[in-house]
PDB file of C-alpha atoms and ligand atoms in Angstrom:
ATOM      1  CA  MET A   1     105.927 112.932 140.055  1.00 93.00           C
ATOM      2  CA  LEU A   2     107.360 112.147 136.647  1.00 97.00           C
ATOM      3  CA  ARG A   3     105.338 112.633 133.566  1.00 98.00           C
ATOM      4  CA  ILE A   4     105.729 110.173 130.671  1.00 98.00           C
ATOM      5  CA  ALA A   5     104.792 111.056 126.973  1.00 98.00           C
ATOM      6  CA  ILE A   6     103.811 107.905 125.039  1.00 97.00           C
ATOM      7  CA  GLN A   7     102.160 107.211 121.630  1.00 97.00           C
ATOM      8  CA  ALA A   8      98.592 106.998 122.017  1.00 94.00           C
ATOM      9  CA  LYS A   9      97.749 104.570 119.533  1.00 93.00           C
ATOM     10  CA  GLY A  10      99.769 103.374 116.470  1.00 95.00           C
ATOM     11  CA  ARG A  11     102.938 100.603 116.071  1.00 97.00           C
ATOM     12  CA  LEU A  12     104.769 101.893 119.564  1.00 98.00           C
ATOM     13  CA  ASN A  13     101.628 101.742 122.010  1.00 95.00           C
ATOM     14  CA  GLU A  14     101.310  98.125 122.612  1.00 95.00           C
ATOM     15  CA  ASP A  15     105.010  97.399 123.102  1.00 97.00           C
ATOM     16  CA  THR A  16     105.125 100.701 125.280  1.00 97.00           C
ATOM     17  CA  MET A  17     102.169  99.419 127.502  1.00 96.00           C
ATOM     18  CA  SER A  18     103.523  95.870 127.819  1.00 95.00           C
ATOM     19  CA  LEU A  19     107.076  97.489 128.734  1.00 97.00           C
ATOM     20  CA  LEU A  20     105.232  99.469 131.690  1.00 97.00           C
ATOM     21  CA  ALA A  21     103.156  96.601 132.976  1.00 95.00           C
ATOM     22  CA  ASP A  22     106.214  94.406 132.967  1.00 95.00           C
ATOM     23  CA  ALA A  23     107.985  96.776 134.911  1.00 96.00           C
ATOM     24  CA  GLY A  24     105.058  96.939 137.588  1.00 96.00           C
ATOM     25  CA  ILE A  25     103.303 100.148 136.130  1.00 97.00           C
ATOM     26  CA  SER A  26      99.631 100.152 135.283  1.00 94.00           C
ATOM     27  CA  VAL A  27      97.817 102.813 133.720  1.00 91.00           C
ATOM     28  CA  ALA A  28      94.202 103.150 133.368  1.00 78.00           C
ATOM     29  CA  ALA A  29      93.049 102.071 129.989  1.00 67.00           C
ATOM     30  CA  SER A  30      90.952 104.832 129.282  1.00 62.00           C
ATOM     31  CA  LYS A  31      92.364 106.263 125.828  1.00 60.00           C
ATOM     32  CA  ARG A  32      89.765 109.046 125.565  1.00 66.00           C
ATOM     33  CA  LYS A  33      92.029 110.948 128.357  1.00 78.00           C
ATOM     34  CA  LEU A  34      94.826 112.645 127.471  1.00 90.00           C
ATOM     35  CA  VAL A  35      96.570 112.274 130.798  1.00 92.00           C
ATOM     36  CA  ALA A  36      96.140 109.245 132.835  1.00 93.00           C
ATOM     37  CA  GLN A  37      97.476 108.215 136.330  1.00 93.00           C
ATOM     38  CA  ALA A  38      99.523 105.332 136.746  1.00 95.00           C
ATOM     39  CA  SER A  39      99.693 103.056 139.567  1.00 95.00           C
ATOM     40  CA  GLY A  40     103.041 100.923 140.694  1.00 96.00           C
ATOM     41  CA  PHE A  41     105.302 104.160 140.214  1.00 97.00           C
ATOM     42  CA  PRO A  42     104.685 108.010 140.812  1.00 96.00           C
ATOM     43  CA  MET A  43     103.881 108.653 137.152  1.00 97.00           C
ATOM     44  CA  GLU A  44     101.350 110.166 134.788  1.00 96.00           C
ATOM     45  CA  VAL A  45     101.023 108.975 131.323  1.00 96.00           C
ATOM     46  CA  LEU A  46     100.550 111.636 128.614  1.00 96.00           C
ATOM     47  CA  TYR A  47      99.106 110.136 125.514  1.00 95.00           C
ATOM     48  CA  LEU A  48     100.295 111.880 122.297  1.00 96.00           C
ATOM     49  CA  ARG A  49     100.791 111.388 118.426  1.00 96.00           C
ATOM     50  CA  ASP A  50     104.430 110.154 118.148  1.00 96.00           C
ATOM     51  CA  ASP A  51     105.420 113.311 116.037  1.00 96.00           C
ATOM     52  CA  ASP A  52     104.596 115.339 118.840  1.00 97.00           C
ATOM     53  CA  ILE A  53     106.697 113.589 121.824  1.00 98.00           C
ATOM     54  CA  PRO A  54     110.022 115.117 121.231  1.00 98.00           C
ATOM     55  CA  GLN A  55     108.713 118.528 121.279  1.00 98.00           C
ATOM     56  CA  ALA A  56     106.673 117.841 124.615  1.00 98.00           C
ATOM     57  CA  VAL A  57     109.593 116.629 126.179  1.00 98.00           C
ATOM     58  CA  GLU A  58     111.916 119.255 124.999  1.00 98.00           C
ATOM     59  CA  MET A  59     109.538 121.803 126.270  1.00 98.00           C
ATOM     60  CA  GLY A  60     108.884 120.058 129.696  1.00 98.00           C
ATOM     61  CA  VAL A  61     105.098 119.516 129.054  1.00 98.00           C
ATOM     62  CA  ALA A  62     106.270 115.931 129.654  1.00 98.00           C
ATOM     63  CA  ASP A  63     109.659 115.230 131.564  1.00 98.00           C
ATOM     64  CA  ILE A  64     110.491 111.830 129.694  1.00 98.00           C
ATOM     65  CA  GLY A  65     108.806 110.138 126.661  1.00 98.00           C
ATOM     66  CA  ILE A  66     108.782 106.824 124.820  1.00 98.00           C
ATOM     67  CA  VAL A  67     109.431 107.336 120.726  1.00 98.00           C
ATOM     68  CA  GLY A  68     111.346 106.222 117.779  1.00 98.00           C
ATOM     69  CA  LEU A  69     114.658 107.631 117.273  1.00 98.00           C
ATOM     70  CA  ASN A  70     113.567 108.612 113.828  1.00 98.00           C
ATOM     71  CA  GLU A  71     111.093 111.022 115.126  1.00 98.00           C
ATOM     72  CA  VAL A  72     113.774 112.731 117.488  1.00 98.00           C
ATOM     73  CA  ALA A  73     116.445 113.200 114.900  1.00 97.00           C
ATOM     74  CA  GLU A  74     113.702 114.287 112.461  1.00 97.00           C
ATOM     75  CA  LYS A  75     112.245 116.892 114.683  1.00 94.00           C
ATOM     76  CA  GLY A  76     116.067 117.777 115.652  1.00 95.00           C
ATOM     77  CA  ARG A  77     114.443 118.710 119.019  1.00 95.00           C
ATOM     78  CA  THR A  78     116.858 118.981 122.028  1.00 97.00           C
ATOM     79  CA  VAL A  79     116.601 115.984 124.368  1.00 98.00           C
ATOM     80  CA  CYS A  80     118.488 113.166 126.174  1.00 98.00           C
ATOM     81  CA  GLU A  81     118.422 109.880 125.121  1.00 98.00           C
ATOM     82  CA  GLU A  82     118.470 108.122 128.194  1.00 98.00           C
ATOM     83  CA  MET A  83     118.215 104.105 126.793  1.00 98.00           C
ATOM     84  CA  LYS A  84     117.140 102.397 123.941  1.00 98.00           C
ATOM     85  CA  LEU A  85     114.432  99.798 124.231  1.00 98.00           C
ATOM     86  CA  GLY A  86     114.454  96.997 122.179  1.00 95.00           C
ATOM     87  CA  PHE A  87     111.367  97.614 120.150  1.00 97.00           C
ATOM     88  CA  GLY A  88     110.135  99.420 117.198  1.00 98.00           C
ATOM     89  CA  ALA A  89     113.224  98.724 115.241  1.00 97.00           C
ATOM     90  CA  CYS A  90     113.171  99.859 111.584  1.00 98.00           C
ATOM     91  CA  ARG A  91     115.463 101.592 109.379  1.00 98.00           C
ATOM     92  CA  ILE A  92     115.020 104.873 107.115  1.00 98.00           C
ATOM     93  CA  SER A  93     116.126 103.827 103.370  1.00 98.00           C
ATOM     94  CA  LEU A  94     116.368 105.317  99.907  1.00 98.00           C
ATOM     95  CA  ALA A  95     114.409 103.382  97.420  1.00 98.00           C
ATOM     96  CA  VAL A  96     114.301 103.606  93.732  1.00 98.00           C
ATOM     97  CA  PRO A  97     112.225 101.630  91.061  1.00 98.00           C
ATOM     98  CA  ARG A  98     113.326  98.095  90.883  1.00 97.00           C
ATOM     99  CA  ASP A  99     114.700  98.277  87.141  1.00 97.00           C
ATOM    100  CA  VAL A 100     116.994 101.346  88.000  1.00 97.00           C
ATOM    101  CA  ASP A 101     120.739 100.761  87.510  1.00 97.00           C
ATOM    102  CA  TYR A 102     121.891 102.394  90.523  1.00 97.00           C
ATOM    103  CA  THR A 103     125.298 103.679  91.126  1.00 94.00           C
ATOM    104  CA  GLY A 104     125.687 105.320  94.148  1.00 97.00           C
ATOM    105  CA  PRO A 105     124.128 108.449  96.058  1.00 98.00           C
ATOM    106  CA  GLU A 106     125.325 110.627  93.151  1.00 97.00           C
ATOM    107  CA  TRP A 107     122.194 109.018  91.199  1.00 98.00           C
ATOM    108  CA  PHE A 108     119.743 111.277  93.156  1.00 98.00           C
ATOM    109  CA  SER A 109     121.374 114.507  91.941  1.00 98.00           C
ATOM    110  CA  GLY A 110     118.730 116.507  90.054  1.00 98.00           C
ATOM    111  CA  ARG A 111     116.010 113.992  91.297  1.00 98.00           C
ATOM    112  CA  ARG A 112     112.685 114.138  93.231  1.00 98.00           C
ATOM    113  CA  ILE A 113     112.564 112.318  96.472  1.00 98.00           C
ATOM    114  CA  ALA A 114     109.603 111.888  98.370  1.00 98.00           C
ATOM    115  CA  THR A 115     109.649 111.457 102.159  1.00 98.00           C
ATOM    116  CA  SER A 116     108.303 112.381 105.463  1.00 97.00           C
ATOM    117  CA  TYR A 117     111.910 112.811 106.545  1.00 98.00           C
ATOM    118  CA  PRO A 118     113.191 115.783 104.884  1.00 98.00           C
ATOM    119  CA  HIS A 119     115.415 116.602 107.682  1.00 98.00           C
ATOM    120  CA  ILE A 120     117.181 113.494 107.895  1.00 98.00           C
ATOM    121  CA  LEU A 121     117.433 113.111 104.279  1.00 98.00           C
ATOM    122  CA  SER A 122     118.873 116.626 103.692  1.00 98.00           C
ATOM    123  CA  LYS A 123     121.748 115.995 106.005  1.00 98.00           C
ATOM    124  CA  PHE A 124     122.468 112.613 104.269  1.00 98.00           C
ATOM    125  CA  PHE A 125     122.317 114.266 100.801  1.00 98.00           C
ATOM    126  CA  SER A 126     124.512 117.399 101.991  1.00 98.00           C
ATOM    127  CA  LEU A 127     127.430 114.720 103.481  1.00 97.00           C
ATOM    128  CA  HIS A 128     127.326 113.075 100.104  1.00 97.00           C
ATOM    129  CA  GLN A 129     127.056 116.796  98.115  1.00 97.00           C
ATOM    130  CA  VAL A 130     124.300 115.253  96.435  1.00 98.00           C
ATOM    131  CA  ASN A 131     121.614 118.295  95.342  1.00 98.00           C
ATOM    132  CA  ALA A 132     118.385 116.540  95.007  1.00 98.00           C
ATOM    133  CA  GLU A 133     114.707 117.873  95.236  1.00 98.00           C
ATOM    134  CA  ILE A 134     112.943 116.843  98.491  1.00 98.00           C
ATOM    135  CA  HIS A 135     109.440 116.790  98.213  1.00 97.00           C
ATOM    136  CA  GLU A 136     107.995 116.102 101.941  1.00 97.00           C
ATOM    137  CA  ILE A 137     104.726 114.204 101.812  1.00 95.00           C
ATOM    138  CA  ALA A 138     102.903 113.159 104.751  1.00 92.00           C
ATOM    139  CA  GLY A 139     101.716 109.361 104.028  1.00 88.00           C
ATOM    140  CA  SER A 140     101.790 106.746 101.063  1.00 92.00           C
ATOM    141  CA  VAL A 141     105.196 107.597  99.969  1.00 97.00           C
ATOM    142  CA  GLU A 142     106.046 104.434  98.704  1.00 97.00           C
ATOM    143  CA  ILE A 143     103.573 105.065  95.799  1.00 96.00           C
ATOM    144  CA  ALA A 144     105.119 108.081  94.816  1.00 96.00           C
ATOM    145  CA  PRO A 145     107.326 106.774  92.143  1.00 96.00           C
ATOM    146  CA  ALA A 146     104.582 104.732  90.309  1.00 95.00           C
ATOM    147  CA  VAL A 147     102.111 107.740  90.029  1.00 95.00           C
ATOM    148  CA  GLY A 148     105.133 110.012  88.609  1.00 95.00           C
ATOM    149  CA  MET A 149     105.414 112.150  91.655  1.00 95.00           C
ATOM    150  CA  ALA A 150     109.158 111.017  92.448  1.00 98.00           C
ATOM    151  CA  ASP A 151     112.102 109.470  91.104  1.00 98.00           C
ATOM    152  CA  GLY A 152     112.846 108.017  94.432  1.00 98.00           C
ATOM    153  CA  ILE A 153     111.418 107.666  97.876  1.00 98.00           C
ATOM    154  CA  PHE A 154     113.088 107.778 101.357  1.00 98.00           C
ATOM    155  CA  ASP A 155     111.070 106.033 103.937  1.00 98.00           C
ATOM    156  CA  ILE A 156     110.830 103.439 106.743  1.00 98.00           C
ATOM    157  CA  VAL A 157     111.630  99.894 106.162  1.00 98.00           C
ATOM    158  CA  SER A 158     111.125  96.984 108.537  1.00 97.00           C
ATOM    159  CA  SER A 159     110.693  93.906 106.767  1.00 97.00           C
ATOM    160  CA  GLY A 160     111.225  95.090 103.098  1.00 97.00           C
ATOM    161  CA  GLY A 161     107.736  93.785 101.824  1.00 97.00           C
ATOM    162  CA  THR A 162     106.360  97.376 101.319  1.00 97.00           C
ATOM    163  CA  LEU A 163     109.067  98.116  99.040  1.00 98.00           C
ATOM    164  CA  VAL A 164     108.723  94.896  96.991  1.00 98.00           C
ATOM    165  CA  GLN A 165     104.993  95.309  96.518  1.00 97.00           C
ATOM    166  CA  ASN A 166     105.588  98.766  95.138  1.00 97.00           C
ATOM    167  CA  GLY A 167     108.264  97.884  92.561  1.00 98.00           C
ATOM    168  CA  LEU A 168     111.013  99.349  94.730  1.00 98.00           C
ATOM    169  CA  LYS A 169     114.495  98.156  95.804  1.00 98.00           C
ATOM    170  CA  GLU A 170     116.428  99.525  99.030  1.00 98.00           C
ATOM    171  CA  VAL A 171     119.465 101.239  97.561  1.00 98.00           C
ATOM    172  CA  GLU A 172     120.691 103.313 100.852  1.00 98.00           C
ATOM    173  CA  LYS A 173     120.210 102.303 104.390  1.00 98.00           C
ATOM    174  CA  VAL A 174     120.319 106.134 106.090  1.00 98.00           C
ATOM    175  CA  PHE A 175     119.301 105.852 109.674  1.00 98.00           C
ATOM    176  CA  PHE A 176     118.606 102.949 111.995  1.00 98.00           C
ATOM    177  CA  SER A 177     116.005 103.607 114.503  1.00 98.00           C
ATOM    178  CA  GLU A 178     114.243 102.046 117.480  1.00 98.00           C
ATOM    179  CA  ALA A 179     112.240 103.029 120.508  1.00 98.00           C
ATOM    180  CA  ALA A 180     113.945 104.750 122.853  1.00 98.00           C
ATOM    181  CA  LEU A 181     113.451 106.652 126.383  1.00 98.00           C
ATOM    182  CA  ILE A 182     114.040 110.390 126.192  1.00 98.00           C
ATOM    183  CA  SER A 183     114.102 113.154 128.897  1.00 98.00           C
ATOM    184  CA  ASN A 184     114.207 116.753 129.378  1.00 98.00           C
ATOM    185  CA  LEU A 185     117.477 118.323 129.939  1.00 98.00           C
ATOM    186  CA  HIS A 186     116.580 120.513 132.788  1.00 98.00           C
ATOM    187  CA  LEU A 187     114.923 118.046 135.453  1.00 98.00           C
ATOM    188  CA  CYS A 188     115.266 118.533 139.154  1.00 98.00           C
ATOM    189  CA  ALA A 189     117.127 115.919 141.276  1.00 97.00           C
ATOM    190  CA  ASP A 190     114.389 114.402 142.501  1.00 97.00           C
ATOM    191  CA  LYS A 191     112.786 113.478 138.769  1.00 98.00           C
ATOM    192  CA  ARG A 192     116.458 112.104 138.057  1.00 98.00           C
ATOM    193  CA  THR A 193     116.552 109.924 140.753  1.00 98.00           C
ATOM    194  CA  ASP A 194     113.206 108.647 139.772  1.00 98.00           C
ATOM    195  CA  ILE A 195     114.103 108.277 136.078  1.00 98.00           C
ATOM    196  CA  GLU A 196     117.106 106.152 137.261  1.00 98.00           C
ATOM    197  CA  LYS A 197     114.793 104.281 139.152  1.00 98.00           C
ATOM    198  CA  LEU A 198     112.674 103.545 136.022  1.00 98.00           C
ATOM    199  CA  LYS A 199     115.575 102.918 133.952  1.00 98.00           C
ATOM    200  CA  PHE A 200     116.667 100.368 136.456  1.00 97.00           C
ATOM    201  CA  ARG A 201     113.331  98.450 135.911  1.00 97.00           C
ATOM    202  CA  PHE A 202     113.383  98.744 132.209  1.00 97.00           C
ATOM    203  CA  ARG A 203     117.122  97.848 131.923  1.00 96.00           C
ATOM    204  CA  SER A 204     116.095  94.513 133.519  1.00 95.00           C
ATOM    205  CA  ILE A 205     113.421  93.653 131.313  1.00 95.00           C
ATOM    206  CA  VAL A 206     115.447  94.570 127.891  1.00 95.00           C
ATOM    207  CA  ASP A 207     118.118  92.631 129.140  1.00 91.00           C
ATOM    208  CA  SER A 208     115.990  89.544 129.703  1.00 92.00           C
ATOM    209  CA  ARG A 209     114.644  89.530 126.336  1.00 91.00           C
ATOM    210  CA  GLY A 210     115.756  86.520 123.941  1.00 89.00           C
ATOM    211  CA  MET A 211     117.309  84.827 126.990  1.00 92.00           C
ATOM    212  CA  LYS A 212     116.190  81.655 128.642  1.00 94.00           C
ATOM    213  CA  TYR A 213     116.909  79.881 131.658  1.00 94.00           C
ATOM    214  CA  VAL A 214     118.159  76.326 130.944  1.00 95.00           C
ATOM    215  CA  LEU A 215     118.563  73.741 133.704  1.00 95.00           C
ATOM    216  CA  MET A 216     119.803  70.383 133.428  1.00 97.00           C
ATOM    217  CA  ASN A 217     121.436  67.235 134.603  1.00 97.00           C
ATOM    218  CA  LEU A 218     124.970  66.494 133.756  1.00 97.00           C
ATOM    219  CA  PRO A 219     127.556  64.084 134.702  1.00 97.00           C
ATOM    220  CA  GLN A 220     130.018  65.490 136.914  1.00 97.00           C
ATOM    221  CA  LYS A 221     133.174  64.163 135.001  1.00 97.00           C
ATOM    222  CA  SER A 222     131.664  66.271 132.047  1.00 96.00           C
ATOM    223  CA  LEU A 223     131.450  69.640 134.258  1.00 95.00           C
ATOM    224  CA  ASP A 224     134.632  71.479 133.064  1.00 93.00           C
ATOM    225  CA  GLU A 225     133.854  70.908 129.472  1.00 94.00           C
ATOM    226  CA  ALA A 226     130.144  72.065 129.776  1.00 94.00           C
ATOM    227  CA  VAL A 227     131.471  75.211 131.600  1.00 91.00           C
ATOM    228  CA  ALA A 228     133.806  76.113 128.691  1.00 91.00           C
ATOM    229  CA  ILE A 229     131.098  76.060 126.021  1.00 90.00           C
ATOM    230  CA  LEU A 230     128.618  78.234 128.077  1.00 89.00           C
ATOM    231  CA  PRO A 231     128.212  81.745 128.321  1.00 76.00           C
ATOM    232  CA  GLY A 232     127.024  83.086 131.901  1.00 65.00           C
ATOM    233  CA  MET A 233     126.524  86.287 133.940  1.00 60.00           C
ATOM    234  CA  ARG A 234     129.549  84.989 135.591  1.00 67.00           C
ATOM    235  CA  SER A 235     130.002  81.239 134.911  1.00 73.00           C
ATOM    236  CA  PRO A 236     127.063  78.493 135.199  1.00 85.00           C
ATOM    237  CA  THR A 237     125.597  77.972 138.786  1.00 91.00           C
ATOM    238  CA  VAL A 238     126.332  73.956 139.836  1.00 94.00           C
ATOM    239  CA  LEU A 239     124.329  72.345 142.533  1.00 96.00           C
ATOM    240  CA  PRO A 240     125.317  68.876 143.756  1.00 95.00           C
ATOM    241  CA  LEU A 241     122.499  66.058 143.344  1.00 95.00           C
ATOM    242  CA  ALA A 242     122.055  62.858 145.891  1.00 95.00           C
ATOM    243  CA  ASP A 243     124.153  60.977 143.148  1.00 96.00           C
ATOM    244  CA  LYS A 244     127.661  62.259 143.662  1.00 95.00           C
ATOM    245  CA  ASP A 245     128.460  61.453 140.078  1.00 97.00           C
ATOM    246  CA  TRP A 246     125.971  64.051 138.935  1.00 97.00           C
ATOM    247  CA  CYS A 247     125.281  67.627 139.335  1.00 97.00           C
ATOM    248  CA  SER A 248     122.638  70.087 138.241  1.00 97.00           C
ATOM    249  CA  LEU A 249     123.800  72.944 136.040  1.00 95.00           C
ATOM    250  CA  HIS A 250     121.931  76.140 135.632  1.00 94.00           C
ATOM    251  CA  VAL A 251     122.530  78.723 133.095  1.00 93.00           C
ATOM    252  CA  VAL A 252     121.203  81.901 131.018  1.00 92.00           C
ATOM    253  CA  LEU A 253     121.171  81.440 127.160  1.00 92.00           C
ATOM    254  CA  PRO A 254     120.680  83.762 124.243  1.00 92.00           C
ATOM    255  CA  GLU A 255     117.775  82.185 122.456  1.00 92.00           C
ATOM    256  CA  ASP A 256     119.683  82.575 119.181  1.00 92.00           C
ATOM    257  CA  GLN A 257     122.305  79.941 120.611  1.00 92.00           C
ATOM    258  CA  LEU A 258     119.776  77.860 122.436  1.00 95.00           C
ATOM    259  CA  TRP A 259     119.645  74.642 120.265  1.00 95.00           C
ATOM    260  CA  GLU A 260     123.122  74.793 119.270  1.00 95.00           C
ATOM    261  CA  LYS A 261     124.230  74.668 123.067  1.00 95.00           C
ATOM    262  CA  ILE A 262     121.610  72.195 123.852  1.00 96.00           C
ATOM    263  CA  GLU A 263     122.924  69.685 121.143  1.00 96.00           C
ATOM    264  CA  GLN A 264     126.630  70.113 122.812  1.00 96.00           C
ATOM    265  CA  LEU A 265     125.435  69.505 126.081  1.00 96.00           C
ATOM    266  CA  LYS A 266     123.598  66.570 125.290  1.00 97.00           C
ATOM    267  CA  ALA A 267     126.541  65.235 123.654  1.00 97.00           C
ATOM    268  CA  LEU A 268     128.339  65.455 126.791  1.00 97.00           C
ATOM    269  CA  GLY A 269     125.656  63.422 128.642  1.00 97.00           C
ATOM    270  CA  ALA A 270     123.247  66.090 129.807  1.00 97.00           C
ATOM    271  CA  GLU A 271     119.780  64.714 130.646  1.00 97.00           C
ATOM    272  CA  GLY A 272     116.276  66.356 131.930  1.00 96.00           C
ATOM    273  CA  ILE A 273     117.228  69.855 130.285  1.00 97.00           C
ATOM    274  CA  LEU A 274     114.323  72.387 131.119  1.00 97.00           C
ATOM    275  CA  VAL A 275     114.186  75.734 129.324  1.00 96.00           C
ATOM    276  CA  LEU A 276     112.235  78.294 131.175  1.00 95.00           C
ATOM    277  CA  ALA A 277     111.060  81.755 130.062  1.00 91.00           C
ATOM    278  CA  LEU A 278     113.155  84.534 131.803  1.00 88.00           C
ATOM    279  CA  GLU A 279     111.169  87.401 133.056  1.00 84.00           C
ATOM    280  CA  ASN A 280     113.682  89.825 134.346  1.00 83.00           C
ATOM    281  CA  MET A 281     117.660  90.019 134.414  1.00 82.00           C
ATOM    282  CA  ILE A 282     119.006  92.134 137.219  1.00 84.00           C
ATOM    283  CA  LYS A 283     122.752  92.472 136.464  1.00 79.00           C
TER     284      LYS A 283
HETATM  285  O1  PRT B 301      99.609 108.383 114.822  1.00 96.72           O
HETATM  286  P1  PRT B 301     100.887 108.503 114.942  1.00 96.72           P
HETATM  287  O2  PRT B 301     101.509 109.873 114.462  1.00 96.72           O
HETATM  288  O3  PRT B 301     101.233 108.760 116.519  1.00 96.72           O
HETATM  289  O4  PRT B 301     101.624 107.517 114.593  1.00 96.72           O
HETATM  290  P2  PRT B 301     102.542 107.396 113.004  1.00 96.72           P
HETATM  291  O5  PRT B 301     101.198 106.406 112.193  1.00 96.72           O
HETATM  292  O6  PRT B 301     102.895 108.363 112.665  1.00 96.72           O
HETATM  293  O7  PRT B 301     103.433 106.035 113.370  1.00 96.72           O
HETATM  294  P3  PRT B 301     103.522 104.622 113.470  1.00 96.72           P
HETATM  295  O8  PRT B 301     102.338 104.243 114.729  1.00 96.72           O
HETATM  296  O9  PRT B 301     103.010 103.821 112.115  1.00 96.72           O
HETATM  297  O10 PRT B 301     104.795 104.179 113.509  1.00 96.72           O
HETATM  298  C1  PRT B 301     105.255 104.691 114.958  1.00 96.72           C
HETATM  299  C2  PRT B 301     106.915 104.255 114.744  1.00 96.72           C
HETATM  300  O11 PRT B 301     107.051 102.848 114.790  1.00 96.72           O
HETATM  301  C3  PRT B 301     107.782 104.804 113.714  1.00 96.72           C
HETATM  302  O12 PRT B 301     107.783 106.343 113.950  1.00 96.72           O
HETATM  303  C4  PRT B 301     109.124 104.017 113.679  1.00 96.72           C
HETATM  304  O13 PRT B 301     109.837 104.619 114.860  1.00 96.72           O
HETATM  305  C5  PRT B 301     108.215 102.538 114.242  1.00 96.72           C
HETATM  306  N1  PRT B 301     108.276 101.652 113.202  1.00 96.72           N
HETATM  307  C6  PRT B 301     108.741 100.403 113.262  1.00 96.72           C
HETATM  308  C7  PRT B 301     107.683 101.839 111.856  1.00 96.72           C
HETATM  309  C8  PRT B 301     108.148 100.575 111.174  1.00 96.72           C
HETATM  310  N2  PRT B 301     108.716  99.789 111.965  1.00 96.72           N
HETATM  311  C9  PRT B 301     107.142 100.544 110.037  1.00 96.72           C
HETATM  312  N3  PRT B 301     107.517  99.364 109.465  1.00 96.72           N
HETATM  313  N4  PRT B 301     107.032 102.814 111.612  1.00 96.72           N
HETATM  314  C10 PRT B 301     106.056 102.727 110.136  1.00 96.72           C
HETATM  315  N5  PRT B 301     106.748 101.363 109.719  1.00 96.72           N
HETATM  316  C11 PRT B 301     105.875 101.496 108.158  1.00 96.72           C
HETATM  317  C12 PRT B 301     106.527 102.239 107.140  1.00 96.72           C
HETATM  318  O14 PRT B 301     106.036 103.611 107.065  1.00 96.72           O
HETATM  319  C13 PRT B 301     106.062 101.666 105.767  1.00 96.72           C
HETATM  320  O15 PRT B 301     104.918 102.134 105.287  1.00 96.72           O
HETATM  321  O16 PRT B 301     105.770 100.208 107.558  1.00 96.72           O
HETATM  322  C14 PRT B 301     106.104 100.271 106.194  1.00 96.72           C
HETATM  323  C15 PRT B 301     107.440  99.339 106.014  1.00 96.72           C
HETATM  324  O17 PRT B 301     107.051  98.209 106.480  1.00 96.72           O
HETATM  325  P4  PRT B 301     107.950  96.830 105.833  1.00 96.72           P
HETATM  326  O18 PRT B 301     107.844  95.724 106.934  1.00 96.72           O
HETATM  327  O19 PRT B 301     106.957  96.465 104.603  1.00 96.72           O
HETATM  328  O20 PRT B 301     109.227  97.301 105.083  1.00 96.72           O
HETATM  329 ZN1   ZN B 302     103.316 110.071 113.549  1.00 96.72          ZN
END
């Protein structure tokens, strides 16, 4: 039986729980318990703070874990990155007060930087041969320059709104992160097999995100032109209709191309276009 460590509460918890649910795995909701039994997959769930997940997986307290790659990199724990999961996207960036005339990484030489990610930051500074003072603080990093505690900060940025609110500007995007499935390096063959099964389920969910299933009726004479403008796992599926001059076309489209492609298809005479949500895409 696999034991998976996930964030007990916080930004990754909800997306993690819905990924498990979409993969057919349900977990008893009680957050008071540290460990819960899952159903739908031979698995136990261990609820932890995200900071503790890389260590728990390295030590084998949990076989696998779901955590931000920022935490994996910061903690420097030796674990295997199995797959990225497409949620919890953010970056860790250097930011300075808005009115600073920023010239490049050397600007930070001899200056004080507040961060909760000292390890990743010191690696960046040694790469750029910058000698700065790194001050590790646990929270509210973004207010450090305004209260005179630091000249700049190194913190997680997502929309950038927090930086703007605090009169700061992002000057170096150092580390790009998202949630990932990680595993212990020394697992037995049975557990490895279970991880592959789990990844197969996760992969089909992650791949289907942002995709739509589109079906339409199309004049037979426009078929070649329509096929030429459409992507597809192989090519679109074409089904005959009772009226021989028409066919039915089925295709999976990325959401960001959806409207552009639909406009092109309408121009080719497509009618009765249906756009459906896609739950799983098994390649
Ligand atoms: O209690 P526990 O230790 O488990 O949780 P935590 O408080 O340490 O972490 P939590 O729940 O805040 O975040 C968990 C993970 O979510 C992080 O490690 C990242 O991998 C990921 N993540 C994604 C984020 C953000 N986006 C994010 N925007 N983590 C934090 N933020 C914060 C950031 O610190 C800053 O204060 O949001 C603010 C910036 O957001 P914008 O949108 O204003 O730029
Ligand atoms: Zn944390």
